[in-house]
XYZ file of C-alpha atoms in Angstrom:
407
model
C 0.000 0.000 0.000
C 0.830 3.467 0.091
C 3.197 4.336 2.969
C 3.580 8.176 2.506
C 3.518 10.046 5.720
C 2.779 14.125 6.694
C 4.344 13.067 10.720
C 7.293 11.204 9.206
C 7.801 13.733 6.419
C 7.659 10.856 3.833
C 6.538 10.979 0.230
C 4.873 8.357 -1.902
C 8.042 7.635 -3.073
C 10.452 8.437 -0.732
C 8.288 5.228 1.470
C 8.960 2.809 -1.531
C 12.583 3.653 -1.166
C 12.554 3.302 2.389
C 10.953 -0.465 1.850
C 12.904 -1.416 -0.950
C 16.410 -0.622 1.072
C 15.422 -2.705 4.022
C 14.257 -5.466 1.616
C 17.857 -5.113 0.101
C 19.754 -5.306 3.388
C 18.100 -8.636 4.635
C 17.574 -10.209 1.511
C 19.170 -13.313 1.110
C 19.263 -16.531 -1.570
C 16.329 -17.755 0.597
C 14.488 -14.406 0.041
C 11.064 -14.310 -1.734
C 10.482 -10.518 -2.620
C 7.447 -8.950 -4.021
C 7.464 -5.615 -5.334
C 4.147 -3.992 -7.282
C 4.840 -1.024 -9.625
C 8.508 -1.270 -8.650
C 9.564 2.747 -9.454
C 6.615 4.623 -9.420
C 5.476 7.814 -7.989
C 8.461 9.669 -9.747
C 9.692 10.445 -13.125
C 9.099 7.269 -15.212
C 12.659 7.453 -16.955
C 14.319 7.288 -13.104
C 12.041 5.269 -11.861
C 12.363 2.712 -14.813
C 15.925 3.123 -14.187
C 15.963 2.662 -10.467
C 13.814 -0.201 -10.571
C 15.892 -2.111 -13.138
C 19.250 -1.810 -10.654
C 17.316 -2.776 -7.752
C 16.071 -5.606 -9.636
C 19.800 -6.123 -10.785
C 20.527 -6.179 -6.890
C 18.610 -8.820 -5.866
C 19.454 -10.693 -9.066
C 22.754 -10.770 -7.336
C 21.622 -11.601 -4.041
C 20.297 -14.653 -5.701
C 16.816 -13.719 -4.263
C 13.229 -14.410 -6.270
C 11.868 -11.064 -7.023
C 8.363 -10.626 -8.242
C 7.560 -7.347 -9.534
C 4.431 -5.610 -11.058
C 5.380 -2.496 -13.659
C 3.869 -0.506 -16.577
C 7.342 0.365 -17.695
C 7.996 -0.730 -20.800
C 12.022 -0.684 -20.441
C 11.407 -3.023 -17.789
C 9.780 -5.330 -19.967
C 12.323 -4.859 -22.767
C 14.933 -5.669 -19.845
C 13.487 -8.833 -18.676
C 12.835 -10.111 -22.189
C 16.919 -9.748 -22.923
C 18.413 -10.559 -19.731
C 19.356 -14.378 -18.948
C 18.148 -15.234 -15.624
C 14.654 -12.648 -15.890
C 11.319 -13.312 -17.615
C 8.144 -11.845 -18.287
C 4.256 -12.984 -17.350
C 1.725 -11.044 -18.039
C -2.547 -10.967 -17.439
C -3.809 -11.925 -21.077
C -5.919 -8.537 -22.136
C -9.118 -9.250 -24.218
C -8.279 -6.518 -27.116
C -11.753 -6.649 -28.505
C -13.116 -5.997 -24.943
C -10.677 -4.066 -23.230
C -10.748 -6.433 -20.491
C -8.899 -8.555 -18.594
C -9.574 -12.270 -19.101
C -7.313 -13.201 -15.230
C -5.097 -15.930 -17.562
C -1.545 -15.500 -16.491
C 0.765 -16.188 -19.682
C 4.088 -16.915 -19.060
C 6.949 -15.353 -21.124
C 4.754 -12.488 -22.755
C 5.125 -9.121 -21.741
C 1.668 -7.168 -21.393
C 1.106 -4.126 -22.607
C -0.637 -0.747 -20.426
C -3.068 -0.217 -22.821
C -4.126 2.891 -21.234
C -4.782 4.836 -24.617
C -6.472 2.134 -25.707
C -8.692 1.717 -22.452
C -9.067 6.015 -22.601
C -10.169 5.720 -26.439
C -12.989 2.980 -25.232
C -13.919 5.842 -22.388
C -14.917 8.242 -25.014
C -12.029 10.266 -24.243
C -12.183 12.827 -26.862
C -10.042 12.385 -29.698
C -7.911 15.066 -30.472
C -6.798 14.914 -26.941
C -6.073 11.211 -27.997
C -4.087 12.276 -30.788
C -2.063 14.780 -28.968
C -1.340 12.195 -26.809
C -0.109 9.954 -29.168
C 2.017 12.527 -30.682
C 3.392 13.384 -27.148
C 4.511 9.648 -26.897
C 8.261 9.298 -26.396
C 10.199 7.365 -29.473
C 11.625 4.834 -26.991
C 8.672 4.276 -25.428
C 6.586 4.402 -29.537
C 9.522 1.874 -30.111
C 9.814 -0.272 -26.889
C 5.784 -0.336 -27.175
C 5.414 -1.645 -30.788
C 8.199 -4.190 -29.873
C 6.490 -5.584 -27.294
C 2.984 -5.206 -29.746
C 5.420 -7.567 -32.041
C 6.417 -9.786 -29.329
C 2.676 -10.485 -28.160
C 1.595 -11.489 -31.784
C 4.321 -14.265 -31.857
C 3.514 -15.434 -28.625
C -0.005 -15.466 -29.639
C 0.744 -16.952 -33.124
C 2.891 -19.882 -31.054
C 0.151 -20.403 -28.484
C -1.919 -21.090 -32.203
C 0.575 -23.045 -33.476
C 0.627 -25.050 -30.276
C -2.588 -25.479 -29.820
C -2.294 -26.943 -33.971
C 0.201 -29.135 -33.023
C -0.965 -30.595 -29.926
C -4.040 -31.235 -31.784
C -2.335 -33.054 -34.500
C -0.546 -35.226 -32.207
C -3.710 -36.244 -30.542
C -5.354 -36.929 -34.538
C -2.123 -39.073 -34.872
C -2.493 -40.884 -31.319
C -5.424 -41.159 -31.819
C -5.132 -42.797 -35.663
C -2.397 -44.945 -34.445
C -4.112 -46.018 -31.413
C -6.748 -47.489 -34.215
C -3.971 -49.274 -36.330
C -2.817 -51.107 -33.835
C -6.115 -51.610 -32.492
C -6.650 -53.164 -36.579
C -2.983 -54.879 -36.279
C -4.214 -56.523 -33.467
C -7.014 -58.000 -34.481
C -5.392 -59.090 -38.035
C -2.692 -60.610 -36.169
C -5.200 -62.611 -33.740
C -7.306 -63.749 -36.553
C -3.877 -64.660 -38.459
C -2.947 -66.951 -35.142
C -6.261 -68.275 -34.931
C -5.799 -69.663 -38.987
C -2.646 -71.089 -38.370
C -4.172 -72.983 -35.369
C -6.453 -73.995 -36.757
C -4.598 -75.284 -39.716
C -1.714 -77.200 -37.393
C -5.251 -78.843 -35.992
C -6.131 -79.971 -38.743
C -2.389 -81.018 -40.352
C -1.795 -82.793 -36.402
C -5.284 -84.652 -36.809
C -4.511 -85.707 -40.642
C -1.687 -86.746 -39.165
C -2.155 -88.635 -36.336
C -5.739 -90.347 -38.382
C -2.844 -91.120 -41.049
C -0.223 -92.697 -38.439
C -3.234 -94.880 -36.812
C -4.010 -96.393 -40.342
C -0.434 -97.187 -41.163
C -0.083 -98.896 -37.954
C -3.317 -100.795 -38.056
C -2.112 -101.891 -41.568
C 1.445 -102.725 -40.126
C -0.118 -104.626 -37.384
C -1.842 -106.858 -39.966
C 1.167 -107.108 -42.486
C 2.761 -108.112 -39.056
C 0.170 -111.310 -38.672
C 0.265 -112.158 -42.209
C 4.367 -112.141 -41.896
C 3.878 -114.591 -39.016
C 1.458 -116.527 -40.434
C 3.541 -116.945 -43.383
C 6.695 -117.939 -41.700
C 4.951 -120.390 -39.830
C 3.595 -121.920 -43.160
C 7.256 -121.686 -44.568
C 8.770 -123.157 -41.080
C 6.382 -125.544 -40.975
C 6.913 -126.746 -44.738
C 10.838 -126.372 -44.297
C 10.718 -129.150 -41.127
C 8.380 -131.735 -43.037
C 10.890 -131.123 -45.748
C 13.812 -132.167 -43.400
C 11.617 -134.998 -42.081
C 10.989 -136.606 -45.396
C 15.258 -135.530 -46.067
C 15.895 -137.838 -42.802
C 13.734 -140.452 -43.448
C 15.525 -141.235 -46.776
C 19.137 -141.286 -44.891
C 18.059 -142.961 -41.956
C 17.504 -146.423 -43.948
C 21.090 -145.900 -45.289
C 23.217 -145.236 -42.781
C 24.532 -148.024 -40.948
C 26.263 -145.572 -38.555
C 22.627 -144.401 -37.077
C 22.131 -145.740 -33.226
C 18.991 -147.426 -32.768
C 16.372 -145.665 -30.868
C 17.592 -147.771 -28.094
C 21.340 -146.642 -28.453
C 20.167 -142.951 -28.309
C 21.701 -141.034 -25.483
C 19.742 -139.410 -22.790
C 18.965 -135.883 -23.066
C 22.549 -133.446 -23.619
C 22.064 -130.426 -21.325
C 20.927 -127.250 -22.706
C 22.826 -124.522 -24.673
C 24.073 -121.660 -22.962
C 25.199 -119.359 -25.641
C 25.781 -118.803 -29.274
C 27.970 -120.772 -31.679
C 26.888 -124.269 -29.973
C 26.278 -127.545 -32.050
C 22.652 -128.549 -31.269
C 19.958 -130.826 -32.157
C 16.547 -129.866 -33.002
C 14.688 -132.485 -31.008
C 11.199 -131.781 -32.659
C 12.241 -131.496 -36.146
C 15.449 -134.229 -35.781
C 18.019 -131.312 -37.530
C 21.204 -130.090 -36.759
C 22.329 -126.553 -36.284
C 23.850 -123.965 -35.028
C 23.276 -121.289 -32.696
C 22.758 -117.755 -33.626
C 21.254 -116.043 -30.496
C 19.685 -116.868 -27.382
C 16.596 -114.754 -25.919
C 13.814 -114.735 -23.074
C 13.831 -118.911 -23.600
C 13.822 -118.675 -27.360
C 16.776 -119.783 -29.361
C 17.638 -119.025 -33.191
C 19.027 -121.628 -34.831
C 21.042 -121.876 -37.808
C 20.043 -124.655 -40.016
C 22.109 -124.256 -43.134
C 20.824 -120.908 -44.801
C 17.837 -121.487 -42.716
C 17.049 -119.882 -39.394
C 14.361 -121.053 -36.865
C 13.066 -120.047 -33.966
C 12.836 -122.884 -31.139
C 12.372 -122.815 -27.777
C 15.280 -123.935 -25.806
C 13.676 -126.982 -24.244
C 13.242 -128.273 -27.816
C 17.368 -128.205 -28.451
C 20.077 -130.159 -27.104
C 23.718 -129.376 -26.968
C 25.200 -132.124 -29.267
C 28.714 -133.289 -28.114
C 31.249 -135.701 -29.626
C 30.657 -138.507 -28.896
C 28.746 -141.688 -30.940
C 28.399 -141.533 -34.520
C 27.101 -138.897 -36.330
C 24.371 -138.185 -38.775
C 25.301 -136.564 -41.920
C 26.518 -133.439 -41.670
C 24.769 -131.967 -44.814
C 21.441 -132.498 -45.539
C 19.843 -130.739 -49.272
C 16.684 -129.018 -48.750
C 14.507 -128.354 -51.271
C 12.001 -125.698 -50.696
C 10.063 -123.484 -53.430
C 10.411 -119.508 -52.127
C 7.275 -117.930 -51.854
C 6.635 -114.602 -53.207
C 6.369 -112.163 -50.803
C 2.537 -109.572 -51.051
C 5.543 -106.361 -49.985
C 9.080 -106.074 -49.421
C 8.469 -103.205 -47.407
C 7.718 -103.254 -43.431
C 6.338 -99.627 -41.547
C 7.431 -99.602 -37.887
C 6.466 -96.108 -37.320
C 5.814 -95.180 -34.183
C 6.630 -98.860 -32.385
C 9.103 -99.053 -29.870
C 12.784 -100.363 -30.406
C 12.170 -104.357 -29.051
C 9.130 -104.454 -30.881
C 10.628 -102.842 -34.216
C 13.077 -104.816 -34.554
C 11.500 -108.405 -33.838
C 8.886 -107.140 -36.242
C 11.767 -106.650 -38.827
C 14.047 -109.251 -37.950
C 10.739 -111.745 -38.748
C 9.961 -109.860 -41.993
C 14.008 -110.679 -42.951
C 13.167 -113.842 -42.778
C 10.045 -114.238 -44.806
C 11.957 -111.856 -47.241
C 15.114 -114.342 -47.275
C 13.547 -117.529 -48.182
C 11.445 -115.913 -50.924
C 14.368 -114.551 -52.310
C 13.287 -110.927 -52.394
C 15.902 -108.458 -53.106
C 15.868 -105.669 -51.775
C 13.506 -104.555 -49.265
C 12.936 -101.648 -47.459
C 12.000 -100.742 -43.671
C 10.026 -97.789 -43.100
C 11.123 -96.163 -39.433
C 10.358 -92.242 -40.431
C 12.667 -89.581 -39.062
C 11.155 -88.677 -35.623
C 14.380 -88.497 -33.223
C 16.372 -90.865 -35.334
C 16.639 -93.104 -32.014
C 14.760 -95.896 -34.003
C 16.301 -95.466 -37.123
C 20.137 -95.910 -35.377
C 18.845 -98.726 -33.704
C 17.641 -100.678 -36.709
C 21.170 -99.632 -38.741
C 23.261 -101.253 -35.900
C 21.001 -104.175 -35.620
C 21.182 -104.617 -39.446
C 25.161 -104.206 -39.415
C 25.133 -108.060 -37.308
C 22.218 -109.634 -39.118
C 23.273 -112.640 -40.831
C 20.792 -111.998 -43.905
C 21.863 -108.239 -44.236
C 24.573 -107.813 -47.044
C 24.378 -103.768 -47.163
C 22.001 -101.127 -46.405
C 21.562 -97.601 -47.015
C 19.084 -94.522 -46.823
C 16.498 -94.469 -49.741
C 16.672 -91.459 -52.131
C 14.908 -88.379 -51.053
C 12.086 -88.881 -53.498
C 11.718 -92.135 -51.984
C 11.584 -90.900 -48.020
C 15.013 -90.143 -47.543
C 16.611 -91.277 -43.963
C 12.956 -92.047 -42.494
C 13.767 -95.254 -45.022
C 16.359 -98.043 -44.658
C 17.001 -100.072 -48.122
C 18.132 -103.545 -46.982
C 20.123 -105.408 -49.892
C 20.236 -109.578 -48.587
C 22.640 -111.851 -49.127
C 22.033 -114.637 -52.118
């Protein structure tokens, strides 16, 4: 407020000095200090002058100064000086009101011709006014009339841009909304398609091994038949040396029952089937059992270990046995485990030996390649196998084994 006094002999200004020295002198960097119409009450060109060194002073001080002016130097000071800035009320100029919006960095302008013109003031004492105007201050005004219109202009442009960034949000947020949705339907399609490839699939791998399974049967069937045939054959073989050889015991010479074999290589006698062998491999009671080029499955109950002693039936005995032709020389074993793949296929070499097919191929597929390994080092000792190898790509590639057998 006003702090002139008649007792004190004070002034307007000669009060504002008074307050503005004591703020100076206890100032400090923690110092908030509020000044309104910093100067006044004395000539404006000192008190524009006096006010811009005080404000230099606390500048210094490292204070925050808040001060109210109409001087237009001050503005023009503020707007140039590093560490200073202007705010001003925004002025309606249509209205010649005040709207109460505070705009930061814009210096406001007086307006006080302005406000007199819209107060009927009459206008040749407007125009003498005008003409009265200093330069500096004509200048100084119309620079800060300049400096209003860009801050205006940028608070426009602004207001463009921020609204073009919210358009493009706002658009993007919607494409990738869109993307979203293509890429779900895009997931749900390939789903649906590995469904359907898993289930043709899988309905494709049950068929194969319901077919396999009956190849399997007929296999076994047929080596039975061929087994079967192959023993009457070496019946009807004995029963035309037996008469012959006057080496044979009697039935009464015969020796009691040799113990069992124990191992492979052995000399033994096929005690259902009266044949000689030798044998290959011993397993859960069952023995194979090389008879010639033929090999038979016994169990080992039916064999006897044949030793040196007594005479001896021939040693070679002619079979003569029509091959059969085998329906495929191809096995599938897809999906089986090892055991079972491989007594599957060690069967199927058999039926494929004595009909003299050449060659034949085992179907394992690719899968881990556990099964496939397993079947090439089982086919590397199998007495049948002469060579094998992977069938051309065209023809399935390493999910096939070709199996060339000996003559």
């Amino acid at each position: 407020g006003d702090q002139q006094s008649i007792t004190n002999h004070l002034s307007t200004f000669s009060a504002h000095v008074l307050a503005i020295k004591s703020m100076i002198e206890s100032a400090t960097v923690r110092s908030l200090v509020l000044l309104d119409e910093i100067g006044s009450s004395t000539e404006p060109g000192e008190g524009a002058a006096l006010a811009r060194a005080v404000l230099e002073k606390f500048r210094e001080i490292g204070a925050l100064a808040i001060a109210t002016t109409h001087y237009n130097r001050l503005k023009v000071y503020a707007e140039t000086t590093p560490g200073v800035a202007n705010a001003a009320m925004e002025f309606n100029e249509i209205t010649l009101e005040p709207t109460y919006r505070l705009i930061h960095g814009l210096a406001g302008a007086s307006s006080g011709l302005k406000i007199a013109e819209r107060l009927q003031l009459p206008r040749p004492v407007l125009e003498s006014a005008i003409g009265y105007l200093d330069t500096a201050d004509l200048e100084a005004a119309h620079y800060l009339e300049e400096l209003k219109q860009r801050v205006t202009d940028l608070e426009h442009e602004k207001f463009r841009l921020e609204k073009e960034r919210q358009d493009f949000e706002d658009w993007k947020r919607k494409e990738l909304d869109q993307l979203t949705e293509q890429h779900k339907q895009e997931i749900a399609r390939v789903e649906k398609k590995l469904e359907g490839i898993v289930r043709e699939m899988s309905e494709k791998a049950s068929r194969e091994l319901e077919s396999a399974g009956e190849s399997v049967k007929k296999y076994q069937k047929k080596l039975a038949n061929v087994k079967a045939e192959a023993a009457r054959e070496l019946s009807r073989e004995k029963e035309k040396i037996e008469p012959t050889s006057k080496l044979a015991p009697s039935p009464a010479a015969l020796p009691a029952r040799r113990p069992l074999p124990e191992g492979e290589g052995q000399r033994v006698r096929v005690v259902s089937l009266a044949v000689t062998g030798t044998i290959a491999s011993i397993k859960d009671g069952e023995a194979e059992v090389l008879v010639g080029n033929i090999k038979l499955r016994r169990p080992v109950d039916d064999l006897e270990v044949i030793e040196n002693v007594g005479p001896k039936l021939p040693q070679h005995v002619q079979l003569n046995i029509t091959p059969k032709q085998l329906e495929k020389a191809e096995i599938n074993v897809i999906g089986l485990k090892v055991d079972e793949a491989l007594d599957i296929a060690d069967k199927f070499l058999d039926d494929a030996f004595l009909a003299q097919a050449n060659p034949v191929r085992i179907v394992h597929g690719m899968g881990t390649g556990a099964l496939r390994q397993a079947i090439a080092d089982w086919l590397t000792k199998h007495p049948h196998v002469s060579r094998f190898e992977s069938a051309p790509h065209s023809e399935g590639g390493r999910g096939v084994t070709i199996v060339t057998l000996r003559d």
